[in-house]
Amino acid sequence: MPNMSLKKNPMPVQDPVERGRNFKEVALGYDEATALDEAARCLNCKNMPCVSGCPVNVHIPEFIAKVREMDFEGAYQVINQSSSLPAVCGRVCPQETQCESKCVRGIKGEAVGIGRLERFVADWHNSHCTEAPKIPEQNGHKVAVVGSGPSGLTCAGDLAKLGYKVTVYEALHLAGGVLVYGIPEFRLPKTIVQKEVDTLKALGVDVETNVVIGRTLTVDELFEMGYEAVFIGSGAGLPRFMNIPGESLKGVYSANEFLTRSNLMKAYKPDAATPIMHARKVAVVGGGNVAMDAARTALRMGAEKVYIVYRRSLEELPARKEEVEHAMEEGIEFRLLNNPTRIIGFENPDDRRDPRNGFVTGMECIQMELGEPDASGRRSPVEVPGSEFVLDVDCVIIAIGTSPNPLIKSTTEGLEVNRKGGIVVEEATGLTSREGVYAGGDAVTGAATVILAMGAGKTAAKAIDEYLSAK
């Protein structure tokens, strides 16, 4: 019998006070009984509208049906046909605006908890299945993948399943891209990412770390090494700043640097070799998921007070609703309709050796009000004259977006990019202006979601297979 409850089963979470001082995963996951109860809410619609909302087209009703039958491994295999990173997607994908937004149950209640069920299935598989996947029969073709983030790993996984010999080149010392340097441990444990990477390696994918394409090797040199196609999934790691006075002061970070030091280099640990500021009061500028991650990380590193400073209202906040709710529960204060105008620092001209010189002591902001909609349809924020005030902080983290790193485009002839630095591709294939070179994910679009990057990697893998099969 279907479960006709209008509410999805809530996700168990750590207590807000306790979790605000540790880096353990906040969401605890469904147990078996809860997963079965939630799976019973699915109506198994014949036209499957939820699938159309998934960028990688997971066969959602089919895997949920397997859950109802208590065939959890079968459910995993259904997901694995479409997604190379199910345990990741179940945790960080914005299902509420994608697959769940199309769910029929959402018309008169809450959608089925598709993401929560995907996480349950992936975690069940990871804890119960020890058998390594079989390496597919090789087809004799070699492909290089630049970057080991979600788009690169997806492209590599899909090609490996088709028998291609794939090598992934990663600039950092650990594979995973934004999954390891950008998303905090309390949202995505790094053991989960490593498990997904290990699964790809078991399929025969080689991963070469500490290789910077554009410096260590160029795209042209990859072709000289015998690769017949190259996929560029190098992400968007170049941070944007506001260009206001004081951004060069000590205690001002880009969110990229702050999160990389914490997530990848484990700077929050007492014995960490990588330094990071343990601030007293922190202001995070921005309203996206990265801003939430930075603010919640700063809290866990011991900050007494953390502010989110965002120039629009709560309704325009682009971060996931769940992440905003978690941040509020943890005591992070939202200073909405506020915008920084300058960052203030301590200066003692009488003693340049004063160790306090050059450190952040505050941030001047101005109040905003919403005016007419801008080109995207969002109401443009307008300054309220004479409303300036100073926020007492000793650390400022800028989280207003990132751009693709210009290194690859500057070292690869004939690679067309747009005015924002994104690589120009054919939407249907991911093909760039260079024959045999494909691209996808944040390197093309700028900073976006994990699942959209995965979708781009999947699209490119299909196109690369068609291209090389025709040679």
Tab-separated table of C-alpha atoms in Angstrom:
chain	number	residue	atom	x	y	z
A	1	MET	CA	0.000	0.000	0.000
A	2	PRO	CA	1.326	3.456	-0.838
A	3	ASN	CA	2.089	5.824	2.008
A	4	MET	CA	-0.126	8.858	1.365
A	5	SER	CA	1.390	11.078	4.045
A	6	LEU	CA	1.732	14.661	2.799
A	7	LYS	CA	5.033	15.045	4.653
A	8	LYS	CA	8.323	13.380	3.783
A	9	ASN	CA	10.148	11.617	6.583
A	10	PRO	CA	12.415	14.149	8.336
A	11	MET	CA	16.151	13.711	8.133
A	12	PRO	CA	17.735	12.974	11.539
A	13	VAL	CA	20.423	15.543	12.365
A	14	GLN	CA	22.937	16.347	15.062
A	15	ASP	CA	21.846	18.750	17.779
A	16	PRO	CA	22.574	22.324	16.552
A	17	VAL	CA	24.616	23.304	19.616
A	18	GLU	CA	26.723	20.151	19.522
A	19	ARG	CA	27.324	20.181	15.779
A	20	GLY	CA	28.356	23.841	15.829
A	21	ARG	CA	31.574	22.774	17.543
A	22	ASN	CA	32.475	19.660	15.554
A	23	PHE	CA	33.104	18.694	11.943
A	24	LYS	CA	31.046	15.496	12.001
A	25	GLU	CA	28.322	15.092	9.398
A	26	VAL	CA	25.218	17.097	10.318
A	27	ALA	CA	22.630	14.905	8.555
A	28	LEU	CA	22.656	11.378	9.970
A	29	GLY	CA	20.781	9.567	7.190
A	30	TYR	CA	17.676	7.379	7.094
A	31	ASP	CA	17.652	3.998	8.782
A	32	GLU	CA	16.121	1.021	6.944
A	33	ALA	CA	12.621	1.411	8.384
A	34	THR	CA	12.480	5.117	7.516
A	35	ALA	CA	13.773	4.488	4.002
A	36	LEU	CA	11.095	1.853	3.407
A	37	ASP	CA	8.400	4.204	4.712
A	38	GLU	CA	9.602	7.046	2.484
A	39	ALA	CA	9.901	4.783	-0.570
A	40	ALA	CA	6.236	3.844	-0.073
A	41	ARG	CA	5.306	7.489	-0.761
A	42	CYS	CA	6.412	7.128	-4.403
A	43	LEU	CA	3.472	6.614	-6.790
A	44	ASN	CA	5.695	5.072	-9.500
A	45	CYS	CA	4.269	7.436	-12.110
A	46	LYS	CA	4.273	6.020	-15.638
A	47	ASN	CA	5.515	9.256	-17.221
A	48	MET	CA	8.243	9.657	-14.543
A	49	PRO	CA	8.363	13.492	-14.331
A	50	CYS	CA	11.086	13.316	-11.659
A	51	VAL	CA	13.555	11.822	-14.163
A	52	SER	CA	13.217	14.887	-16.409
A	53	GLY	CA	14.390	17.027	-13.481
A	54	CYS	CA	17.598	15.035	-12.970
A	55	PRO	CA	20.579	16.322	-15.014
A	56	VAL	CA	21.995	12.772	-15.244
A	57	ASN	CA	18.582	11.090	-15.756
A	58	VAL	CA	18.681	8.609	-12.887
A	59	HIS	CA	15.795	6.124	-13.253
A	60	ILE	CA	14.216	7.326	-10.021
A	61	PRO	CA	10.953	5.344	-9.810
A	62	GLU	CA	12.857	2.176	-10.705
A	63	PHE	CA	15.425	2.533	-7.917
A	64	ILE	CA	12.743	3.495	-5.390
A	65	ALA	CA	10.733	0.415	-6.388
A	66	LYS	CA	13.816	-1.680	-5.574
A	67	VAL	CA	13.996	-0.006	-2.162
A	68	ARG	CA	10.357	-0.945	-1.498
A	69	GLU	CA	11.280	-4.549	-2.341
A	70	MET	CA	14.209	-4.299	0.132
A	71	ASP	CA	16.577	-4.966	-2.777
A	72	PHE	CA	18.970	-2.209	-1.759
A	73	GLU	CA	21.859	-3.458	-3.893
A	74	GLY	CA	19.531	-3.623	-6.871
A	75	ALA	CA	18.510	-0.037	-6.185
A	76	TYR	CA	22.183	0.977	-6.152
A	77	GLN	CA	22.810	-0.728	-9.481
A	78	VAL	CA	19.896	1.193	-11.018
A	79	ILE	CA	21.374	4.503	-9.827
A	80	ASN	CA	24.865	3.445	-10.905
A	81	GLN	CA	23.693	3.065	-14.511
A	82	SER	CA	23.345	6.857	-14.677
A	83	SER	CA	25.419	8.313	-11.842
A	84	SER	CA	29.064	7.699	-10.949
A	85	LEU	CA	28.722	9.534	-7.614
A	86	PRO	CA	25.496	8.439	-5.885
A	87	ALA	CA	26.703	8.911	-2.289
A	88	VAL	CA	27.819	12.439	-3.177
A	89	CYS	CA	24.623	13.370	-5.024
A	90	GLY	CA	22.471	12.090	-2.193
A	91	ARG	CA	24.155	14.605	0.089
A	92	VAL	CA	24.842	17.797	-1.844
A	93	CYS	CA	22.540	17.958	-4.879
A	94	PRO	CA	19.729	20.548	-4.739
A	95	GLN	CA	17.001	17.974	-5.282
A	96	GLU	CA	14.342	20.464	-4.197
A	97	THR	CA	14.880	22.465	-7.413
A	98	GLN	CA	15.518	19.474	-9.668
A	99	CYS	CA	14.049	15.959	-9.443
A	100	GLU	CA	11.880	16.650	-6.392
A	101	SER	CA	10.484	19.811	-7.952
A	102	LYS	CA	8.854	17.592	-10.616
A	103	CYS	CA	7.461	15.026	-8.154
A	104	VAL	CA	3.668	14.623	-8.350
A	105	ARG	CA	3.485	14.247	-4.570
A	106	GLY	CA	4.724	17.823	-4.289
A	107	ILE	CA	1.497	19.215	-5.776
A	108	LYS	CA	-0.532	18.716	-2.575
A	109	GLY	CA	2.237	18.135	-0.072
A	110	GLU	CA	5.942	17.472	0.081
A	111	ALA	CA	7.794	15.656	-2.679
A	112	VAL	CA	9.211	12.198	-2.095
A	113	GLY	CA	12.626	12.444	-0.391
A	114	ILE	CA	14.480	11.276	-3.501
A	115	GLY	CA	17.875	12.600	-2.421
A	116	ARG	CA	17.546	11.077	1.039
A	117	LEU	CA	16.695	7.700	-0.482
A	118	GLU	CA	19.625	7.951	-2.895
A	119	ARG	CA	21.947	8.609	0.028
A	120	PHE	CA	20.502	5.644	1.952
A	121	VAL	CA	20.997	3.291	-1.005
A	122	ALA	CA	24.570	4.478	-1.691
A	123	ASP	CA	25.546	4.236	1.974
A	124	TRP	CA	24.014	0.740	2.203
A	125	HIS	CA	26.052	-0.363	-0.812
A	126	ASN	CA	29.272	1.145	0.542
A	127	SER	CA	28.880	-0.581	3.894
A	128	HIS	CA	27.756	-3.989	2.570
A	129	CYS	CA	29.419	-4.529	-0.800
A	130	THR	CA	33.117	-5.460	-0.831
A	131	GLU	CA	33.313	-6.907	-4.335
A	132	ALA	CA	35.298	-4.716	-6.738
A	133	PRO	CA	33.607	-3.891	-10.053
A	134	LYS	CA	34.884	-5.775	-13.084
A	135	ILE	CA	37.068	-3.846	-15.516
A	136	PRO	CA	35.214	-3.712	-18.853
A	137	GLU	CA	36.825	-5.133	-21.961
A	138	GLN	CA	39.184	-2.500	-23.358
A	139	ASN	CA	38.451	-0.974	-26.770
A	140	GLY	CA	41.986	0.299	-27.430
A	141	HIS	CA	41.234	4.040	-27.204
A	142	LYS	CA	42.836	6.459	-24.723
A	143	VAL	CA	41.199	9.584	-23.273
A	144	ALA	CA	42.654	12.198	-20.907
A	145	VAL	CA	40.457	13.972	-18.374
A	146	VAL	CA	41.653	17.264	-16.884
A	147	GLY	CA	40.360	17.764	-13.339
A	148	SER	CA	38.937	15.268	-10.863
A	149	GLY	CA	35.866	17.193	-9.777
A	150	PRO	CA	32.305	15.992	-10.433
A	151	SER	CA	32.361	16.620	-14.206
A	152	GLY	CA	35.755	14.957	-14.680
A	153	LEU	CA	34.953	11.944	-12.507
A	154	THR	CA	31.614	11.438	-14.259
A	155	CYS	CA	33.146	11.655	-17.719
A	156	ALA	CA	35.941	9.281	-16.676
A	157	GLY	CA	33.508	6.792	-15.149
A	158	ASP	CA	31.178	6.707	-18.126
A	159	LEU	CA	34.072	6.239	-20.577
A	160	ALA	CA	35.700	3.549	-18.440
A	161	LYS	CA	32.448	1.564	-18.439
A	162	LEU	CA	32.578	1.679	-22.255
A	163	GLY	CA	36.083	0.204	-22.314
A	164	TYR	CA	38.193	3.347	-22.742
A	165	LYS	CA	41.574	3.669	-21.053
A	166	VAL	CA	41.119	6.895	-19.083
A	167	THR	CA	43.670	8.929	-17.163
A	168	VAL	CA	42.500	11.738	-14.893
A	169	TYR	CA	44.979	14.561	-14.248
A	170	GLU	CA	44.477	16.499	-11.002
A	171	ALA	CA	46.406	19.652	-10.037
A	172	LEU	CA	46.097	19.107	-6.279
A	173	HIS	CA	47.530	16.260	-4.225
A	174	LEU	CA	44.151	14.597	-3.673
A	175	ALA	CA	41.477	13.634	-6.194
A	176	GLY	CA	37.955	14.995	-5.878
A	177	GLY	CA	38.182	18.626	-6.954
A	178	VAL	CA	35.592	20.862	-5.316
A	179	LEU	CA	34.210	17.822	-3.493
A	180	VAL	CA	37.343	17.758	-1.315
A	181	TYR	CA	38.535	21.363	-1.252
A	182	GLY	CA	35.226	23.207	-1.369
A	183	ILE	CA	32.536	21.271	0.503
A	184	PRO	CA	33.072	20.912	4.271
A	185	GLU	CA	33.384	17.610	6.091
A	186	PHE	CA	30.130	18.211	7.982
A	187	ARG	CA	28.212	18.229	4.686
A	188	LEU	CA	30.251	15.708	2.709
A	189	PRO	CA	32.687	13.439	4.578
A	190	LYS	CA	35.882	12.994	2.593
A	191	THR	CA	35.776	9.227	3.128
A	192	ILE	CA	32.657	9.249	0.938
A	193	VAL	CA	34.497	11.072	-1.860
A	194	GLN	CA	37.493	8.745	-1.579
A	195	LYS	CA	35.188	5.731	-1.825
A	196	GLU	CA	33.703	7.075	-5.058
A	197	VAL	CA	37.194	7.750	-6.471
A	198	ASP	CA	38.347	4.261	-5.471
A	199	THR	CA	35.362	2.765	-7.302
A	200	LEU	CA	36.448	4.537	-10.506
A	201	LYS	CA	40.012	3.317	-10.034
A	202	ALA	CA	38.664	-0.218	-9.694
A	203	LEU	CA	37.079	0.258	-13.137
A	204	GLY	CA	40.565	0.887	-14.518
A	205	VAL	CA	40.695	4.700	-14.371
A	206	ASP	CA	44.199	6.030	-13.629
A	207	VAL	CA	44.449	9.168	-11.465
A	208	GLU	CA	47.588	11.309	-11.650
A	209	THR	CA	47.755	13.988	-8.933
A	210	ASN	CA	50.056	17.044	-8.692
A	211	VAL	CA	49.819	17.573	-12.452
A	212	VAL	CA	48.872	21.098	-13.511
A	213	ILE	CA	47.648	21.057	-17.098
A	214	GLY	CA	49.014	24.204	-18.682
A	215	ARG	CA	52.213	23.993	-16.636
A	216	THR	CA	53.289	20.390	-16.014
A	217	LEU	CA	51.751	19.298	-19.313
A	218	THR	CA	49.792	21.115	-21.999
A	219	VAL	CA	46.708	19.926	-23.849
A	220	ASP	CA	48.809	19.596	-27.009
A	221	GLU	CA	51.303	17.387	-25.160
A	222	LEU	CA	48.477	15.110	-24.029
A	223	PHE	CA	47.660	14.412	-27.676
A	224	GLU	CA	51.354	13.786	-28.369
A	225	MET	CA	51.272	11.191	-25.558
A	226	GLY	CA	48.714	9.157	-27.496
A	227	TYR	CA	45.427	10.414	-26.067
A	228	GLU	CA	42.803	10.647	-28.807
A	229	ALA	CA	40.446	12.995	-26.955
A	230	VAL	CA	40.690	15.345	-23.962
A	231	PHE	CA	37.933	16.400	-21.590
A	232	ILE	CA	38.536	19.629	-19.627
A	233	GLY	CA	36.725	19.697	-16.290
A	234	SER	CA	39.089	21.992	-14.429
A	235	GLY	CA	36.384	23.860	-12.529
A	236	ALA	CA	36.149	27.505	-11.522
A	237	GLY	CA	38.827	28.105	-8.920
A	238	LEU	CA	39.552	31.801	-9.500
A	239	PRO	CA	37.858	33.803	-6.701
A	240	ARG	CA	36.079	37.095	-7.265
A	241	PHE	CA	36.451	40.067	-4.944
A	242	MET	CA	34.390	43.206	-4.405
A	243	ASN	CA	37.201	45.665	-5.159
A	244	ILE	CA	36.492	47.729	-2.057
A	245	PRO	CA	39.124	49.353	0.197
A	246	GLY	CA	40.738	47.028	2.723
A	247	GLU	CA	40.539	43.740	0.842
A	248	SER	CA	44.321	43.306	1.155
A	249	LEU	CA	44.238	43.452	4.971
A	250	LYS	CA	45.302	40.480	7.073
A	251	GLY	CA	42.239	38.472	8.003
A	252	VAL	CA	40.507	38.857	4.622
A	253	TYR	CA	40.051	35.563	2.759
A	254	SER	CA	38.387	34.429	-0.394
A	255	ALA	CA	35.986	31.614	0.457
A	256	ASN	CA	38.070	29.384	-1.828
A	257	GLU	CA	41.220	29.903	0.229
A	258	PHE	CA	39.446	29.637	3.572
A	259	LEU	CA	37.624	26.432	2.678
A	260	THR	CA	40.634	24.858	0.959
A	261	ARG	CA	42.784	25.420	4.040
A	262	SER	CA	40.087	23.904	6.219
A	263	ASN	CA	38.699	21.104	4.038
A	264	LEU	CA	41.696	19.901	2.064
A	265	MET	CA	44.551	20.860	4.396
A	266	LYS	CA	42.648	20.173	7.656
A	267	ALA	CA	43.792	23.495	9.134
A	268	TYR	CA	41.162	23.194	11.866
A	269	LYS	CA	43.169	20.397	13.489
A	270	PRO	CA	45.592	21.418	16.273
A	271	ASP	CA	48.582	19.766	14.557
A	272	ALA	CA	47.830	21.095	11.054
A	273	ALA	CA	50.820	22.421	9.083
A	274	THR	CA	48.636	24.883	7.158
A	275	PRO	CA	47.879	28.112	9.053
A	276	ILE	CA	44.425	29.623	9.254
A	277	MET	CA	42.997	32.454	11.326
A	278	HIS	CA	40.941	31.446	14.368
A	279	ALA	CA	38.889	34.612	14.441
A	280	ARG	CA	36.660	36.007	17.178
A	281	LYS	CA	34.001	37.618	14.949
A	282	VAL	CA	33.603	36.738	11.284
A	283	ALA	CA	31.659	38.333	8.434
A	284	VAL	CA	30.964	36.228	5.365
A	285	VAL	CA	29.930	38.283	2.336
A	286	GLY	CA	27.541	36.454	-0.005
A	287	GLY	CA	24.386	34.374	0.083
A	288	GLY	CA	25.114	31.156	-1.806
A	289	ASN	CA	25.966	27.651	-0.629
A	290	VAL	CA	29.667	28.545	-0.470
A	291	ALA	CA	28.872	31.426	1.875
A	292	MET	CA	26.902	29.046	4.132
A	293	ASP	CA	29.812	26.580	4.078
A	294	ALA	CA	32.333	29.272	5.003
A	295	ALA	CA	30.185	30.691	7.792
A	296	ARG	CA	29.454	27.305	9.329
A	297	THR	CA	33.130	26.345	9.083
A	298	ALA	CA	34.197	29.560	10.837
A	299	LEU	CA	31.732	28.771	13.632
A	300	ARG	CA	33.184	25.300	14.068
A	301	MET	CA	36.669	26.776	14.230
A	302	GLY	CA	35.732	28.670	17.375
A	303	ALA	CA	34.314	32.018	16.269
A	304	GLU	CA	32.114	33.627	18.915
A	305	LYS	CA	29.986	35.398	16.328
A	306	VAL	CA	29.479	34.770	12.617
A	307	TYR	CA	27.515	37.005	10.263
A	308	ILE	CA	26.184	36.392	6.759
A	309	VAL	CA	26.163	39.769	5.004
A	310	TYR	CA	23.940	39.741	1.921
A	311	ARG	CA	22.668	42.668	-0.085
A	312	ARG	CA	19.238	41.227	-0.886
A	313	SER	CA	16.448	39.783	1.255
A	314	LEU	CA	15.893	36.242	2.501
A	315	GLU	CA	13.578	35.497	-0.442
A	316	GLU	CA	16.417	36.168	-2.915
A	317	LEU	CA	19.036	34.186	-0.991
A	318	PRO	CA	20.403	31.645	-3.530
A	319	ALA	CA	21.647	29.025	-1.031
A	320	ARG	CA	19.724	25.794	-0.494
A	321	LYS	CA	16.879	26.176	1.987
A	322	GLU	CA	18.243	23.291	4.074
A	323	GLU	CA	21.685	24.906	4.374
A	324	VAL	CA	20.152	28.254	5.381
A	325	GLU	CA	17.996	26.561	8.021
A	326	HIS	CA	20.993	24.663	9.400
A	327	ALA	CA	23.043	27.863	9.584
A	328	MET	CA	20.267	29.696	11.418
A	329	GLU	CA	19.800	26.798	13.849
A	330	GLU	CA	23.519	26.949	14.625
A	331	GLY	CA	23.275	30.608	15.598
A	332	ILE	CA	24.716	32.336	12.539
A	333	GLU	CA	23.260	35.842	12.220
A	334	PHE	CA	21.938	36.960	8.839
A	335	ARG	CA	22.507	40.663	8.100
A	336	LEU	CA	20.218	40.946	5.096
A	337	LEU	CA	19.816	44.004	2.872
A	338	ASN	CA	23.338	45.066	3.869
A	339	ASN	CA	26.334	45.561	1.581
A	340	PRO	CA	30.020	46.143	2.490
A	341	THR	CA	31.590	49.427	1.403
A	342	ARG	CA	35.051	49.038	2.962
A	343	ILE	CA	37.047	46.836	5.320
A	344	ILE	CA	38.684	48.658	8.214
A	345	GLY	CA	42.110	47.776	9.637
A	346	PHE	CA	44.247	48.730	12.619
A	347	GLU	CA	46.999	51.225	11.833
A	348	ASN	CA	49.604	52.606	14.244
A	349	PRO	CA	51.748	55.074	12.265
A	350	ASP	CA	53.922	55.728	15.327
A	351	ASP	CA	55.100	52.129	15.522
A	352	ARG	CA	55.164	50.169	12.289
A	353	ARG	CA	56.413	47.136	14.225
A	354	ASP	CA	53.149	46.933	16.166
A	355	PRO	CA	51.956	43.369	15.434
A	356	ARG	CA	48.363	44.607	15.199
A	357	ASN	CA	49.137	46.717	12.128
A	358	GLY	CA	47.276	45.690	9.002
A	359	PHE	CA	44.727	43.437	10.707
A	360	VAL	CA	40.961	43.691	10.196
A	361	THR	CA	39.091	45.555	12.957
A	362	GLY	CA	35.720	46.031	11.300
A	363	MET	CA	33.691	46.235	8.125
A	364	GLU	CA	31.686	49.258	7.066
A	365	CYS	CA	28.336	48.407	5.464
A	366	ILE	CA	25.432	50.322	4.034
A	367	GLN	CA	21.786	49.348	4.257
A	368	MET	CA	20.007	48.408	1.044
A	369	GLU	CA	16.438	48.297	-0.202
A	370	LEU	CA	15.057	46.355	-3.129
A	371	GLY	CA	14.270	48.363	-6.235
A	372	GLU	CA	13.217	47.324	-9.715
A	373	PRO	CA	14.058	43.838	-11.086
A	374	ASP	CA	17.379	43.482	-12.902
A	375	ALA	CA	17.952	41.649	-16.205
A	376	SER	CA	17.641	38.254	-14.493
A	377	GLY	CA	14.308	39.188	-12.915
A	378	ARG	CA	15.715	39.640	-9.414
A	379	ARG	CA	14.963	42.927	-7.712
A	380	SER	CA	18.037	45.125	-7.783
A	381	PRO	CA	19.370	46.300	-4.401
A	382	VAL	CA	19.656	50.070	-3.975
A	383	GLU	CA	21.696	51.869	-1.300
A	384	VAL	CA	19.879	53.794	1.410
A	385	PRO	CA	21.736	57.139	1.716
A	386	GLY	CA	23.189	57.907	5.144
A	387	SER	CA	22.636	54.377	6.513
A	388	GLU	CA	26.300	53.369	6.888
A	389	PHE	CA	27.338	51.436	9.988
A	390	VAL	CA	30.368	49.425	11.142
A	391	LEU	CA	30.215	45.719	11.898
A	392	ASP	CA	32.661	44.656	14.623
A	393	VAL	CA	34.643	41.780	13.049
A	394	ASP	CA	38.267	40.659	12.861
A	395	CYS	CA	37.896	38.384	9.817
A	396	VAL	CA	36.106	38.822	6.484
A	397	ILE	CA	35.455	36.006	4.015
A	398	ILE	CA	34.417	36.979	0.485
A	399	ALA	CA	32.036	34.427	-1.051
A	400	ILE	CA	30.565	36.201	-4.073
A	401	GLY	CA	31.510	33.681	-6.744
A	402	THR	CA	34.378	32.294	-8.779
A	403	SER	CA	35.538	32.210	-12.399
A	404	PRO	CA	37.309	29.550	-14.468
A	405	ASN	CA	41.076	29.554	-14.041
A	406	PRO	CA	42.655	31.191	-17.125
A	407	LEU	CA	45.688	28.855	-17.222
A	408	ILE	CA	44.363	26.276	-19.685
A	409	LYS	CA	42.901	28.804	-22.102
A	410	SER	CA	46.165	30.787	-22.082
A	411	THR	CA	48.252	27.712	-22.932
A	412	THR	CA	45.956	26.070	-25.486
A	413	GLU	CA	45.830	27.558	-28.982
A	414	GLY	CA	42.485	27.804	-30.685
A	415	LEU	CA	40.433	27.308	-27.507
A	416	GLU	CA	37.572	29.803	-27.603
A	417	VAL	CA	36.388	31.341	-24.326
A	418	ASN	CA	33.621	33.802	-23.496
A	419	ARG	CA	33.962	37.198	-21.805
A	420	LYS	CA	33.740	35.586	-18.355
A	421	GLY	CA	36.553	33.151	-19.091
A	422	GLY	CA	34.347	30.092	-19.580
A	423	ILE	CA	35.287	27.662	-22.341
A	424	VAL	CA	32.820	27.858	-25.235
A	425	VAL	CA	31.275	24.481	-26.117
A	426	GLU	CA	28.490	22.983	-28.196
A	427	GLU	CA	25.691	22.485	-25.684
A	428	ALA	CA	24.615	19.111	-27.054
A	429	THR	CA	28.110	17.563	-27.054
A	430	GLY	CA	30.512	19.612	-24.931
A	431	LEU	CA	32.816	19.960	-27.968
A	432	THR	CA	35.093	23.012	-27.853
A	433	SER	CA	36.553	24.944	-30.785
A	434	ARG	CA	39.398	22.391	-30.892
A	435	GLU	CA	38.826	19.009	-32.536
A	436	GLY	CA	38.938	16.206	-29.997
A	437	VAL	CA	38.786	18.612	-27.030
A	438	TYR	CA	35.639	18.639	-24.913
A	439	ALA	CA	34.787	20.569	-21.760
A	440	GLY	CA	32.093	20.767	-19.111
A	441	GLY	CA	31.162	21.795	-15.608
A	442	ASP	CA	32.299	25.006	-13.943
A	443	ALA	CA	35.121	25.466	-16.494
A	444	VAL	CA	32.336	26.216	-18.972
A	445	THR	CA	29.505	27.690	-16.907
A	446	GLY	CA	31.332	29.265	-13.979
A	447	ALA	CA	30.430	28.134	-10.462
A	448	ALA	CA	27.293	25.948	-10.505
A	449	THR	CA	26.013	22.768	-8.852
A	450	VAL	CA	27.680	19.375	-8.561
A	451	ILE	CA	24.880	17.601	-10.436
A	452	LEU	CA	24.948	20.044	-13.368
A	453	ALA	CA	28.686	19.468	-13.673
A	454	MET	CA	28.040	15.724	-13.630
A	455	GLY	CA	25.456	16.135	-16.368
A	456	ALA	CA	28.011	17.971	-18.510
A	457	GLY	CA	30.571	15.214	-17.948
A	458	LYS	CA	27.994	12.631	-18.972
A	459	THR	CA	27.101	14.562	-22.136
A	460	ALA	CA	30.760	14.862	-23.126
A	461	ALA	CA	31.466	11.171	-22.483
A	462	LYS	CA	28.668	10.191	-24.869
A	463	ALA	CA	29.983	12.592	-27.510
A	464	ILE	CA	33.586	11.389	-27.109
A	465	ASP	CA	32.435	7.797	-27.548
A	466	GLU	CA	30.597	8.694	-30.759
A	467	TYR	CA	33.612	10.679	-32.013
A	468	LEU	CA	36.187	7.948	-31.369
A	469	SER	CA	33.909	5.100	-32.495
A	470	ALA	CA	33.670	6.807	-35.882
A	471	LYS	CA	37.447	7.116	-36.339
